[in-house]
């Protein structure tokens, strides 16, 4: 699910690049075509998708503001999704060893929130997507806490600490009283 979202966001980046750089190809060619031919040569053509420009380089400087904003929003949305994947996958794996149903619920919520995040970021910009980004951060934080709890459970720490809990103290006290009444 999360990997598919990252691929989808990458597709949105390519859509934005195609729309932006193809539409403004004449401007870029006029400004940088001769420089490119002189320094690189005619054997390597300028990229129709604007590469190696990632939204903040020399090609983007000549784009209209709206086109520049569209490509940067798509690029940053994709980058944000990719940067979360290692944390998400690690937390999901460790958590699912002890709490698979909880991980399934949290991951389903994460995927839903991220889907809306991609749509809003690419259509309305960061300001409209910040609530969903913070919600996704909260879900990842919950997954990390769950993975910490899962780690403690796997190591047996929770069983060792259980004998010091108020519930365990109450049960021991109750058992002692029952033992006295039996004698």
PDB file of C-alpha atoms in Angstrom:
ATOM      1  CA  UNK A   1       0.000   0.000   0.000  1.00  0.00           C
ATOM      2  CA  UNK A   2       2.609   2.562   1.057  1.00  0.00           C
ATOM      3  CA  UNK A   3       4.941   1.564  -1.767  1.00  0.00           C
ATOM      4  CA  UNK A   4       2.087   1.867  -4.268  1.00  0.00           C
ATOM      5  CA  UNK A   5       1.391   5.365  -2.965  1.00  0.00           C
ATOM      6  CA  UNK A   6       5.010   6.319  -3.485  1.00  0.00           C
ATOM      7  CA  UNK A   7       4.834   5.029  -7.044  1.00  0.00           C
ATOM      8  CA  UNK A   8       1.611   6.976  -7.571  1.00  0.00           C
ATOM      9  CA  UNK A   9       3.238  10.144  -6.214  1.00  0.00           C
ATOM     10  CA  UNK A  10       6.170   9.516  -8.575  1.00  0.00           C
ATOM     11  CA  UNK A  11       3.666   9.287 -11.426  1.00  0.00           C
ATOM     12  CA  UNK A  12       2.254  12.650 -10.323  1.00  0.00           C
ATOM     13  CA  UNK A  13       5.791  14.080 -10.468  1.00  0.00           C
ATOM     14  CA  UNK A  14       6.226  12.859 -14.027  1.00  0.00           C
ATOM     15  CA  UNK A  15       2.815  14.296 -14.986  1.00  0.00           C
ATOM     16  CA  UNK A  16       3.816  17.653 -13.526  1.00  0.00           C
ATOM     17  CA  UNK A  17       7.191  17.541 -15.286  1.00  0.00           C
ATOM     18  CA  UNK A  18       5.606  16.668 -18.630  1.00  0.00           C
ATOM     19  CA  UNK A  19       3.006  19.430 -18.345  1.00  0.00           C
ATOM     20  CA  UNK A  20       5.460  22.011 -17.047  1.00  0.00           C
ATOM     21  CA  UNK A  21       8.542  21.478 -19.157  1.00  0.00           C
ATOM     22  CA  UNK A  22       6.823  20.506 -22.411  1.00  0.00           C
ATOM     23  CA  UNK A  23       4.508  23.506 -22.209  1.00  0.00           C
ATOM     24  CA  UNK A  24       7.447  25.838 -21.532  1.00  0.00           C
ATOM     25  CA  UNK A  25       9.980  24.063 -23.753  1.00  0.00           C
ATOM     26  CA  UNK A  26      10.313  27.056 -26.091  1.00  0.00           C
ATOM     27  CA  UNK A  27      11.253  29.378 -23.212  1.00  0.00           C
ATOM     28  CA  UNK A  28      13.842  26.925 -21.866  1.00  0.00           C
ATOM     29  CA  UNK A  29      15.216  26.201 -25.354  1.00  0.00           C
ATOM     30  CA  UNK A  30      15.522  29.920 -26.095  1.00  0.00           C
ATOM     31  CA  UNK A  31      17.307  30.648 -22.829  1.00  0.00           C
ATOM     32  CA  UNK A  32      19.547  27.562 -22.540  1.00  0.00           C
ATOM     33  CA  UNK A  33      19.584  25.876 -25.977  1.00  0.00           C
ATOM     34  CA  UNK A  34      22.719  27.608 -27.223  1.00  0.00           C
ATOM     35  CA  UNK A  35      24.516  27.182 -23.895  1.00  0.00           C
ATOM     36  CA  UNK A  36      23.645  23.467 -23.948  1.00  0.00           C
ATOM     37  CA  UNK A  37      24.897  22.990 -27.527  1.00  0.00           C
ATOM     38  CA  UNK A  38      28.145  24.885 -26.834  1.00  0.00           C
ATOM     39  CA  UNK A  39      28.997  23.116 -23.587  1.00  0.00           C
ATOM     40  CA  UNK A  40      27.543  19.635 -24.126  1.00  0.00           C
ATOM     41  CA  UNK A  41      27.250  19.321 -27.893  1.00  0.00           C
ATOM     42  CA  UNK A  42      24.519  18.431 -30.367  1.00  0.00           C
ATOM     43  CA  UNK A  43      24.806  14.693 -29.720  1.00  0.00           C
ATOM     44  CA  UNK A  44      23.033  15.020 -26.331  1.00  0.00           C
ATOM     45  CA  UNK A  45      19.663  16.757 -26.534  1.00  0.00           C
ATOM     46  CA  UNK A  46      18.086  18.714 -23.703  1.00  0.00           C
ATOM     47  CA  UNK A  47      15.665  16.565 -21.725  1.00  0.00           C
ATOM     48  CA  UNK A  48      12.022  17.093 -22.656  1.00  0.00           C
ATOM     49  CA  UNK A  49      11.120  16.477 -19.001  1.00  0.00           C
ATOM     50  CA  UNK A  50      13.535  19.112 -17.736  1.00  0.00           C
ATOM     51  CA  UNK A  51      16.026  16.764 -16.139  1.00  0.00           C
ATOM     52  CA  UNK A  52      18.404  17.168 -14.310  1.00  0.00           C
ATOM     53  CA  UNK A  53      16.400  20.089 -12.909  1.00  0.00           C
ATOM     54  CA  UNK A  54      14.521  18.986  -9.800  1.00  0.00           C
ATOM     55  CA  UNK A  55      12.387  22.105  -9.513  1.00  0.00           C
ATOM     56  CA  UNK A  56      14.895  24.605  -8.121  1.00  0.00           C
ATOM     57  CA  UNK A  57      17.619  24.771 -10.737  1.00  0.00           C
ATOM     58  CA  UNK A  58      18.296  26.895 -13.814  1.00  0.00           C
ATOM     59  CA  UNK A  59      15.484  25.562 -16.015  1.00  0.00           C
ATOM     60  CA  UNK A  60      12.942  26.264 -13.287  1.00  0.00           C
ATOM     61  CA  UNK A  61      14.114  29.856 -12.976  1.00  0.00           C
ATOM     62  CA  UNK A  62      12.557  30.706 -16.334  1.00  0.00           C
ATOM     63  CA  UNK A  63       9.252  28.927 -15.685  1.00  0.00           C
ATOM     64  CA  UNK A  64       6.101  30.860 -14.842  1.00  0.00           C
ATOM     65  CA  UNK A  65       5.393  30.817 -11.099  1.00  0.00           C
ATOM     66  CA  UNK A  66       2.350  28.529 -11.409  1.00  0.00           C
ATOM     67  CA  UNK A  67       4.341  25.930 -13.385  1.00  0.00           C
ATOM     68  CA  UNK A  68       7.240  26.159 -10.941  1.00  0.00           C
ATOM     69  CA  UNK A  69       4.853  25.679  -8.004  1.00  0.00           C
ATOM     70  CA  UNK A  70       3.170  22.661  -9.634  1.00  0.00           C
ATOM     71  CA  UNK A  71       6.428  20.810 -10.234  1.00  0.00           C
ATOM     72  CA  UNK A  72       7.813  21.625  -6.786  1.00  0.00           C
ATOM     73  CA  UNK A  73       4.644  20.479  -5.019  1.00  0.00           C
ATOM     74  CA  UNK A  74       4.728  17.149  -6.851  1.00  0.00           C
ATOM     75  CA  UNK A  75       8.471  16.738  -6.248  1.00  0.00           C
ATOM     76  CA  UNK A  76       8.285  17.514  -2.530  1.00  0.00           C
ATOM     77  CA  UNK A  77       5.240  15.299  -1.985  1.00  0.00           C
ATOM     78  CA  UNK A  78       7.064  12.357  -3.555  1.00  0.00           C
ATOM     79  CA  UNK A  79      10.247  13.069  -1.599  1.00  0.00           C
ATOM     80  CA  UNK A  80       8.322  13.221   1.674  1.00  0.00           C
ATOM     81  CA  UNK A  81       6.704   9.843   1.012  1.00  0.00           C
ATOM     82  CA  UNK A  82      10.038   8.216   0.160  1.00  0.00           C
ATOM     83  CA  UNK A  83      11.734   9.594   3.270  1.00  0.00           C
ATOM     84  CA  UNK A  84       9.121   7.948   5.520  1.00  0.00           C
ATOM     85  CA  UNK A  85       9.267   4.458   3.998  1.00  0.00           C
ATOM     86  CA  UNK A  86      12.253   3.055   5.978  1.00  0.00           C
ATOM     87  CA  UNK A  87      10.763   4.163   9.305  1.00  0.00           C
ATOM     88  CA  UNK A  88       7.302   2.950   8.329  1.00  0.00           C
ATOM     89  CA  UNK A  89       8.446  -0.477   7.129  1.00  0.00           C
ATOM     90  CA  UNK A  90      10.682  -1.074  10.149  1.00  0.00           C
ATOM     91  CA  UNK A  91       8.010  -0.028  12.646  1.00  0.00           C
ATOM     92  CA  UNK A  92       5.354  -2.116  10.881  1.00  0.00           C
ATOM     93  CA  UNK A  93       7.558  -5.203  10.805  1.00  0.00           C
ATOM     94  CA  UNK A  94       8.567  -5.076  14.468  1.00  0.00           C
ATOM     95  CA  UNK A  95       5.062  -4.133  15.643  1.00  0.00           C
ATOM     96  CA  UNK A  96       3.347  -6.819  13.610  1.00  0.00           C
ATOM     97  CA  UNK A  97       5.324  -9.547  15.382  1.00  0.00           C
ATOM     98  CA  UNK A  98       3.151  -9.054  18.481  1.00  0.00           C
ATOM     99  CA  UNK A  99       0.284  -6.792  17.432  1.00  0.00           C
ATOM    100  CA  UNK A 100      -0.659  -7.649  13.826  1.00  0.00           C
ATOM    101  CA  UNK A 101      -4.290  -6.470  14.012  1.00  0.00           C
ATOM    102  CA  UNK A 102      -3.331  -3.109  15.494  1.00  0.00           C
ATOM    103  CA  UNK A 103      -0.689  -2.650  12.792  1.00  0.00           C
ATOM    104  CA  UNK A 104      -3.259  -3.467  10.125  1.00  0.00           C
ATOM    105  CA  UNK A 105      -5.627  -0.795  11.470  1.00  0.00           C
ATOM    106  CA  UNK A 106      -2.865   1.813  11.814  1.00  0.00           C
ATOM    107  CA  UNK A 107      -1.489   1.050   8.358  1.00  0.00           C
ATOM    108  CA  UNK A 108      -4.945   1.257   6.761  1.00  0.00           C
ATOM    109  CA  UNK A 109      -5.406   4.675   8.378  1.00  0.00           C
ATOM    110  CA  UNK A 110      -1.938   5.748   7.258  1.00  0.00           C
ATOM    111  CA  UNK A 111      -2.631   4.741   3.658  1.00  0.00           C
ATOM    112  CA  UNK A 112      -5.971   6.591   3.685  1.00  0.00           C
ATOM    113  CA  UNK A 113      -4.418   9.753   5.135  1.00  0.00           C
ATOM    114  CA  UNK A 114      -1.489   9.616   2.710  1.00  0.00           C
ATOM    115  CA  UNK A 115      -3.851   9.198  -0.250  1.00  0.00           C
ATOM    116  CA  UNK A 116      -5.605  12.424   0.680  1.00  0.00           C
ATOM    117  CA  UNK A 117      -2.222  14.019   1.343  1.00  0.00           C
ATOM    118  CA  UNK A 118      -1.060  13.242  -2.218  1.00  0.00           C
ATOM    119  CA  UNK A 119      -4.277  14.585  -3.735  1.00  0.00           C
ATOM    120  CA  UNK A 120      -4.310  17.780  -1.677  1.00  0.00           C
ATOM    121  CA  UNK A 121      -0.591  18.510  -1.968  1.00  0.00           C
ATOM    122  CA  UNK A 122      -0.659  18.158  -5.745  1.00  0.00           C
ATOM    123  CA  UNK A 123      -3.890  20.085  -6.271  1.00  0.00           C
ATOM    124  CA  UNK A 124      -4.018  22.670  -3.486  1.00  0.00           C
ATOM    125  CA  UNK A 125      -0.464  22.917  -2.193  1.00  0.00           C
ATOM    126  CA  UNK A 126       1.235  22.335   1.136  1.00  0.00           C
ATOM    127  CA  UNK A 127      -1.053  24.567   3.197  1.00  0.00           C
ATOM    128  CA  UNK A 128      -4.029  22.310   2.444  1.00  0.00           C
ATOM    129  CA  UNK A 129      -2.073  19.126   3.103  1.00  0.00           C
ATOM    130  CA  UNK A 130      -0.393  19.993   6.404  1.00  0.00           C
ATOM    131  CA  UNK A 131      -3.192  18.521   8.540  1.00  0.00           C
ATOM    132  CA  UNK A 132      -2.875  15.195   6.769  1.00  0.00           C
ATOM    133  CA  UNK A 133       0.904  15.277   7.072  1.00  0.00           C
ATOM    134  CA  UNK A 134       0.661  15.774  10.835  1.00  0.00           C
ATOM    135  CA  UNK A 135      -1.917  12.981  11.097  1.00  0.00           C
ATOM    136  CA  UNK A 136       0.441  10.665   9.194  1.00  0.00           C
ATOM    137  CA  UNK A 137       3.254  11.688  11.570  1.00  0.00           C
ATOM    138  CA  UNK A 138       1.028  10.788  14.530  1.00  0.00           C
ATOM    139  CA  UNK A 139       0.257   7.372  13.027  1.00  0.00           C
ATOM    140  CA  UNK A 140       3.983   6.730  12.498  1.00  0.00           C
ATOM    141  CA  UNK A 141       4.621   7.786  16.104  1.00  0.00           C
ATOM    142  CA  UNK A 142       1.970   5.288  17.257  1.00  0.00           C
ATOM    143  CA  UNK A 143       3.608   2.586  15.122  1.00  0.00           C
ATOM    144  CA  UNK A 144       6.992   3.395  16.680  1.00  0.00           C
ATOM    145  CA  UNK A 145       5.502   3.176  20.190  1.00  0.00           C
ATOM    146  CA  UNK A 146       3.870  -0.126  19.252  1.00  0.00           C
ATOM    147  CA  UNK A 147       7.170  -1.437  17.898  1.00  0.00           C
ATOM    148  CA  UNK A 148       8.863  -0.446  21.167  1.00  0.00           C
ATOM    149  CA  UNK A 149       6.185  -2.337  23.107  1.00  0.00           C
ATOM    150  CA  UNK A 150       6.523  -5.292  20.761  1.00  0.00           C
ATOM    151  CA  UNK A 151      10.299  -5.318  21.297  1.00  0.00           C
ATOM    152  CA  UNK A 152       9.840  -5.339  25.067  1.00  0.00           C
ATOM    153  CA  UNK A 153       7.317  -8.163  24.801  1.00  0.00           C
ATOM    154  CA  UNK A 154       9.635 -10.233  22.597  1.00  0.00           C
ATOM    155  CA  UNK A 155      12.523  -9.716  25.031  1.00  0.00           C
ATOM    156  CA  UNK A 156      10.318 -10.819  27.944  1.00  0.00           C
ATOM    157  CA  UNK A 157      10.599  -7.510  29.771  1.00  0.00           C
ATOM    158  CA  UNK A 158       6.833  -7.093  30.052  1.00  0.00           C
ATOM    159  CA  UNK A 159       6.480 -10.465  31.818  1.00  0.00           C
ATOM    160  CA  UNK A 160       9.197  -9.515  34.300  1.00  0.00           C
ATOM    161  CA  UNK A 161       7.571  -6.146  34.985  1.00  0.00           C
ATOM    162  CA  UNK A 162       4.103  -7.688  35.267  1.00  0.00           C
ATOM    163  CA  UNK A 163       4.829  -9.053  38.748  1.00  0.00           C
ATOM    164  CA  UNK A 164       5.213  -5.462  40.000  1.00  0.00           C
ATOM    165  CA  UNK A 165       1.914  -4.202  38.596  1.00  0.00           C
ATOM    166  CA  UNK A 166      -0.960  -3.196  40.919  1.00  0.00           C
ATOM    167  CA  UNK A 167      -3.105  -5.957  39.434  1.00  0.00           C
ATOM    168  CA  UNK A 168      -0.474  -8.592  40.236  1.00  0.00           C
ATOM    169  CA  UNK A 169      -0.083  -7.212  43.775  1.00  0.00           C
ATOM    170  CA  UNK A 170      -3.857  -7.399  44.289  1.00  0.00           C
ATOM    171  CA  UNK A 171      -3.995 -10.998  42.998  1.00  0.00           C
ATOM    172  CA  UNK A 172      -1.115 -12.087  45.260  1.00  0.00           C
ATOM    173  CA  UNK A 173      -2.832 -10.465  48.234  1.00  0.00           C
ATOM    174  CA  UNK A 174      -6.101 -12.210  47.392  1.00  0.00           C
ATOM    175  CA  UNK A 175      -4.334 -15.569  47.012  1.00  0.00           C
ATOM    176  CA  UNK A 176      -2.627 -15.142  50.407  1.00  0.00           C
ATOM    177  CA  UNK A 177      -5.991 -14.450  52.043  1.00  0.00           C
ATOM    178  CA  UNK A 178      -7.474 -17.529  50.389  1.00  0.00           C
ATOM    179  CA  UNK A 179      -4.514 -19.624  51.539  1.00  0.00           C
ATOM    180  CA  UNK A 180      -5.010 -18.463  55.148  1.00  0.00           C
ATOM    181  CA  UNK A 181      -8.699 -19.373  55.087  1.00  0.00           C
ATOM    182  CA  UNK A 182      -7.917 -22.862  53.759  1.00  0.00           C
ATOM    183  CA  UNK A 183      -5.410 -23.601  56.567  1.00  0.00           C
TER     184      UNK A 183
END
